[in-house]
Amino acid sequence: MRLAVLGSGTVAPSSERTAPAYWLEADGVRLLLDCGAGTLHRAATFGVPWADVTHIAITHFHIDHWGELPHFLFALRWGVEPLRRDPLVILGPRGIGSRLAHLTEAYGEWVLHPEFPLEVVELDAGTERPLADGVVIETHPTPHTAESLAYAVRTETGRLVYTGDTGYSETLAAWATGCDLLLCECSLPEERAMDQHLTPAGAARLARTAGATRLVLTHVYPVFGGRDPATLVAGEFEGTVVTARDGDRFTVTRAYGVKHP
Ligand SMILES: [Zn+2]
Ligand SMILES: [Zn+2]
C-alpha cells in the first residue's frame, strides 16, 4: 500500500501546505482520502494519476476536507481525454448523498450524473466495506463533528489509519491498534488546545495508546510558526514520527514490526 500526501495543511492558506488530501494505492484501488482546496493541482504537480481514481472517501463536511470534490468531478468529466468510462465510488458519512444532491442545484446534474458510473455510499461509524479484492475500508467516529469519521484501509500487507479531524479518544486509539501507519491530525500547539483537535501531546498519546510504531502528523495549522510538530512529539512517543509535507510518499507494510492485538 502506498500513500502520497497531496495536502498536509488546513483551511488556512499556505504556499507549503494545501488543504487535506491523501492518495492511497493498494491492489487496484486508487483512493483519494478527503478533497480539500488544492487537491487537483497538487496531484498534477506530484504526478499522481488522479484521473484513474476508483474511490473517494470524505471524513466530514468541513469545507476544507471536501470543498474541491465538485471541482474534482468536473475535472474527471472535462479535464481528461479520452472520456472517462470507469466507475467511481464516493464514500462518506451519512448525509453525503443529500448534500451532493443539493450541489446539483448549484452546479448541474453532472455532479451526480457524469458520463461514467457514479455510486455514492453512506457509511455508518463502526463498519467496514470492501473496496476491492483484499482491500477493506473501516470507519470509526471521531470527537470532532456529529458525522466525522476516521478511516482505516486494510490489505493483507498492512493497515493505514487516517484520523481525519479528531480530538483525543480512547475508543479511537483502541480501534487504531494494529495499524502500520497512523496518519494523525496534529492541528494545534499546546497553548491552542481544544477538544475537537489534537496537539502534539494528544497525537503522541493517541499513538502510544494505539501501540503505533509509525506516526505521520498532518493537518498542521500555521500557528505552529517555525516549530515542527514531530519534534514536539518525539519525547512522548518511542516510534518513528515525522510531520507530513505535501508531496511526501510512504509505503505501508508490516515491515515496521507493529504489534497486533
Ligand atoms: Zn474539521
Ligand atoms: Zn480539518
XYZ file of C-alpha atoms and ligand atoms in Angstrom:
263
model
C 0.000 0.000 0.000
C 1.416 3.375 -0.985
C 0.452 6.782 0.367
C 1.103 10.148 -1.260
C 0.394 13.289 0.732
C -1.264 15.858 -1.531
C -2.291 18.324 1.181
C -0.900 18.327 4.709
C -2.471 21.632 5.687
C -5.790 23.154 6.664
C -8.247 25.817 5.631
C -5.569 28.442 6.340
C -3.911 29.384 3.038
C -0.283 28.341 2.809
C 2.218 28.065 -0.014
C 3.624 24.918 1.598
C 0.546 23.071 2.841
C -2.726 22.806 0.951
C -5.976 21.536 2.453
C -6.387 17.844 3.378
C -5.998 15.306 0.573
C -4.215 11.945 0.555
C -3.754 9.471 -2.285
C -3.655 5.778 -1.469
C -2.895 2.964 -3.910
C -3.438 -0.683 -2.968
C -4.145 -3.737 -5.141
C -6.042 -1.928 -7.903
C -7.645 0.609 -5.571
C -6.769 4.251 -6.112
C -8.385 6.056 -3.224
C -8.496 9.772 -2.503
C -8.960 10.480 1.201
C -10.532 13.931 1.589
C -10.569 16.512 -1.172
C -9.712 19.962 0.116
C -8.756 23.050 -1.849
C -5.647 22.449 -3.909
C -6.093 18.689 -4.379
C -6.147 18.601 -8.175
C -3.243 20.903 -8.776
C -1.133 19.204 -6.122
C -1.937 15.833 -7.734
C -0.794 17.184 -11.089
C 2.332 18.680 -9.554
C 3.303 15.444 -7.835
C 2.490 13.174 -10.786
C -0.347 11.361 -9.037
C -2.715 9.657 -11.540
C -5.820 11.430 -10.212
C -7.877 10.676 -13.337
C -7.592 6.956 -12.567
C -9.238 7.364 -9.156
C -11.508 4.457 -8.183
C -12.778 5.702 -4.801
C -13.054 8.994 -2.913
C -13.659 8.885 0.856
C -14.676 12.052 2.730
C -14.161 12.191 6.507
C -16.599 15.009 7.353
C -18.359 18.030 5.968
C -15.981 20.838 6.894
C -15.277 22.527 3.589
C -11.502 22.229 3.803
C -11.978 18.437 3.676
C -14.304 18.194 0.708
C -14.732 21.620 -0.876
C -12.869 20.606 -4.019
C -14.962 17.481 -4.658
C -17.221 19.169 -7.275
C -14.109 20.533 -8.972
C -12.594 17.048 -8.925
C -15.741 15.549 -10.516
C -15.827 18.318 -13.121
C -12.192 17.597 -13.959
C -12.996 13.896 -14.389
C -15.701 14.942 -16.854
C -13.931 17.691 -18.796
C -10.285 17.573 -17.799
C -9.262 14.172 -19.160
C -9.057 12.623 -22.603
C -10.357 10.192 -23.703
C -13.648 10.473 -21.847
C -13.659 8.582 -18.556
C -15.849 5.470 -18.551
C -14.589 3.750 -15.420
C -16.882 3.738 -12.383
C -16.231 5.864 -9.321
C -17.416 5.305 -5.765
C -17.755 8.232 -3.362
C -17.846 7.222 0.301
C -18.693 9.446 3.224
C -20.706 9.872 6.399
C -24.499 9.736 6.471
C -25.831 12.790 4.673
C -23.262 12.981 1.896
C -25.840 11.845 -0.672
C -28.313 14.612 0.108
C -25.530 17.193 0.198
C -24.325 16.128 -3.244
C -27.914 16.284 -4.471
C -28.069 19.900 -3.306
C -24.868 20.581 -5.211
C -26.599 19.520 -8.437
C -28.895 22.520 -7.931
C -25.868 24.800 -7.675
C -23.618 23.272 -10.336
C -25.733 20.998 -12.529
C -26.825 17.396 -12.844
C -23.319 16.304 -13.808
C -22.369 16.256 -10.110
C -24.302 13.016 -9.608
C -24.700 12.005 -13.261
C -21.372 12.342 -15.039
C -20.528 10.364 -18.179
C -19.278 7.456 -16.088
C -20.997 5.282 -13.439
C -21.015 7.042 -10.076
C -22.058 5.400 -6.814
C -22.458 7.291 -3.551
C -22.125 5.154 -0.432
C -23.017 6.430 3.032
C -21.041 4.756 5.775
C -22.054 4.350 9.395
C -19.394 4.631 12.047
C -18.049 1.328 13.243
C -18.498 -0.513 9.975
C -16.323 -1.829 7.191
C -16.753 -2.322 3.471
C -14.669 -3.996 0.779
C -13.263 -1.659 -1.872
C -11.816 -4.469 -3.982
C -10.492 -7.970 -3.538
C -8.280 -7.848 -0.473
C -8.826 -4.154 0.279
C -11.219 -3.122 3.046
C -12.118 0.316 4.416
C -13.149 0.623 8.083
C -14.796 3.552 9.872
C -14.767 4.871 13.409
C -16.417 8.011 14.847
C -14.207 10.875 15.983
C -14.949 13.633 18.507
C -14.923 16.500 16.020
C -18.323 16.933 14.350
C -21.516 14.887 14.620
C -20.695 12.982 11.450
C -16.880 12.906 11.443
C -15.222 9.584 10.664
C -11.734 8.172 10.831
C -10.852 5.658 8.135
C -8.644 2.604 8.116
C -7.631 0.881 4.910
C -6.614 -2.734 5.363
C -4.892 -5.132 2.987
C -3.048 -8.388 3.552
C 0.190 -6.466 3.839
C -0.710 -3.565 6.088
C -3.239 -1.271 7.692
C -3.261 2.507 7.450
C -5.339 4.602 9.833
C -6.247 8.184 8.914
C -7.815 10.034 11.815
C -9.418 12.801 9.786
C -10.154 15.567 12.247
C -10.434 14.477 15.844
C -9.920 15.247 19.466
C -8.400 12.673 21.779
C -10.464 9.485 22.121
C -9.677 6.239 23.933
C -12.050 4.304 21.674
C -10.379 5.747 18.593
C -6.997 4.674 19.960
C -8.292 1.161 20.647
C -9.719 0.938 17.145
C -6.446 2.199 15.621
C -4.487 -0.512 17.422
C -2.734 -2.727 14.938
C -2.104 -0.038 12.342
C 1.168 0.010 10.471
C 0.982 3.730 9.777
C -1.036 6.254 11.781
C -1.763 9.331 9.676
C -2.829 11.587 12.503
C -4.082 15.113 12.588
C -1.988 17.476 14.703
C -3.717 20.775 14.222
C -2.632 22.957 17.075
C 0.180 23.630 19.549
C -0.486 23.016 23.239
C -1.299 26.664 24.011
C -4.176 26.497 21.499
C -5.538 23.089 22.571
C -9.241 22.352 22.052
C -11.387 19.240 22.411
C -12.074 18.893 18.681
C -8.432 18.729 17.545
C -5.145 17.169 18.595
C -1.959 18.828 19.775
C 1.446 17.108 19.606
C 0.854 15.731 23.132
C -2.594 14.445 22.154
C -1.299 12.860 18.943
C 1.539 11.216 20.888
C -0.916 9.880 23.461
C -3.183 8.514 20.739
C -0.254 6.812 19.002
C 1.076 5.418 22.301
C -2.287 4.059 23.369
C -2.799 2.521 19.928
C 0.623 0.885 20.087
C 1.526 2.506 16.766
C 5.118 2.285 15.626
C 4.951 4.791 12.785
C 3.277 8.162 13.201
C 2.814 10.737 10.451
C 1.469 14.069 11.675
C -0.628 16.197 9.363
C -3.298 18.925 9.182
C -0.822 21.417 10.590
C -2.145 24.934 11.255
C 0.211 27.892 10.662
C 0.025 28.818 14.367
C 2.882 26.364 14.930
C 5.074 29.014 13.342
C 8.503 27.552 12.711
C 8.052 24.740 15.239
C 7.969 21.189 13.871
C 5.157 19.164 15.499
C 7.193 15.953 15.096
C 9.978 17.416 17.201
C 7.457 18.340 19.884
C 6.109 14.753 19.872
C 9.451 12.991 19.870
C 9.925 12.848 23.639
C 6.474 11.362 24.185
C 6.416 8.670 21.510
C 9.006 5.947 21.007
C 8.190 5.039 17.403
C 9.077 6.799 14.192
C 7.432 10.206 13.887
C 7.535 12.706 11.045
C 5.489 15.716 10.048
C 3.956 15.216 6.615
C 4.777 17.645 3.846
C 2.875 17.990 0.583
C 4.431 15.567 -1.873
C 5.684 13.093 0.730
C 5.285 9.428 -0.112
C 5.139 6.490 2.271
C 4.961 2.736 1.809
C 2.728 0.976 4.318
C 3.913 -2.522 5.173
C 4.163 -4.734 8.196
C 7.928 -4.488 7.941
C 7.800 -1.934 10.708
C 7.009 -4.606 13.248
C 3.721 -3.339 14.548
C 2.273 -5.230 17.498
C -1.087 -6.684 16.507
C -3.685 -7.315 19.166
Zn -12.949 19.593 10.592
Zn -9.851 19.955 9.287
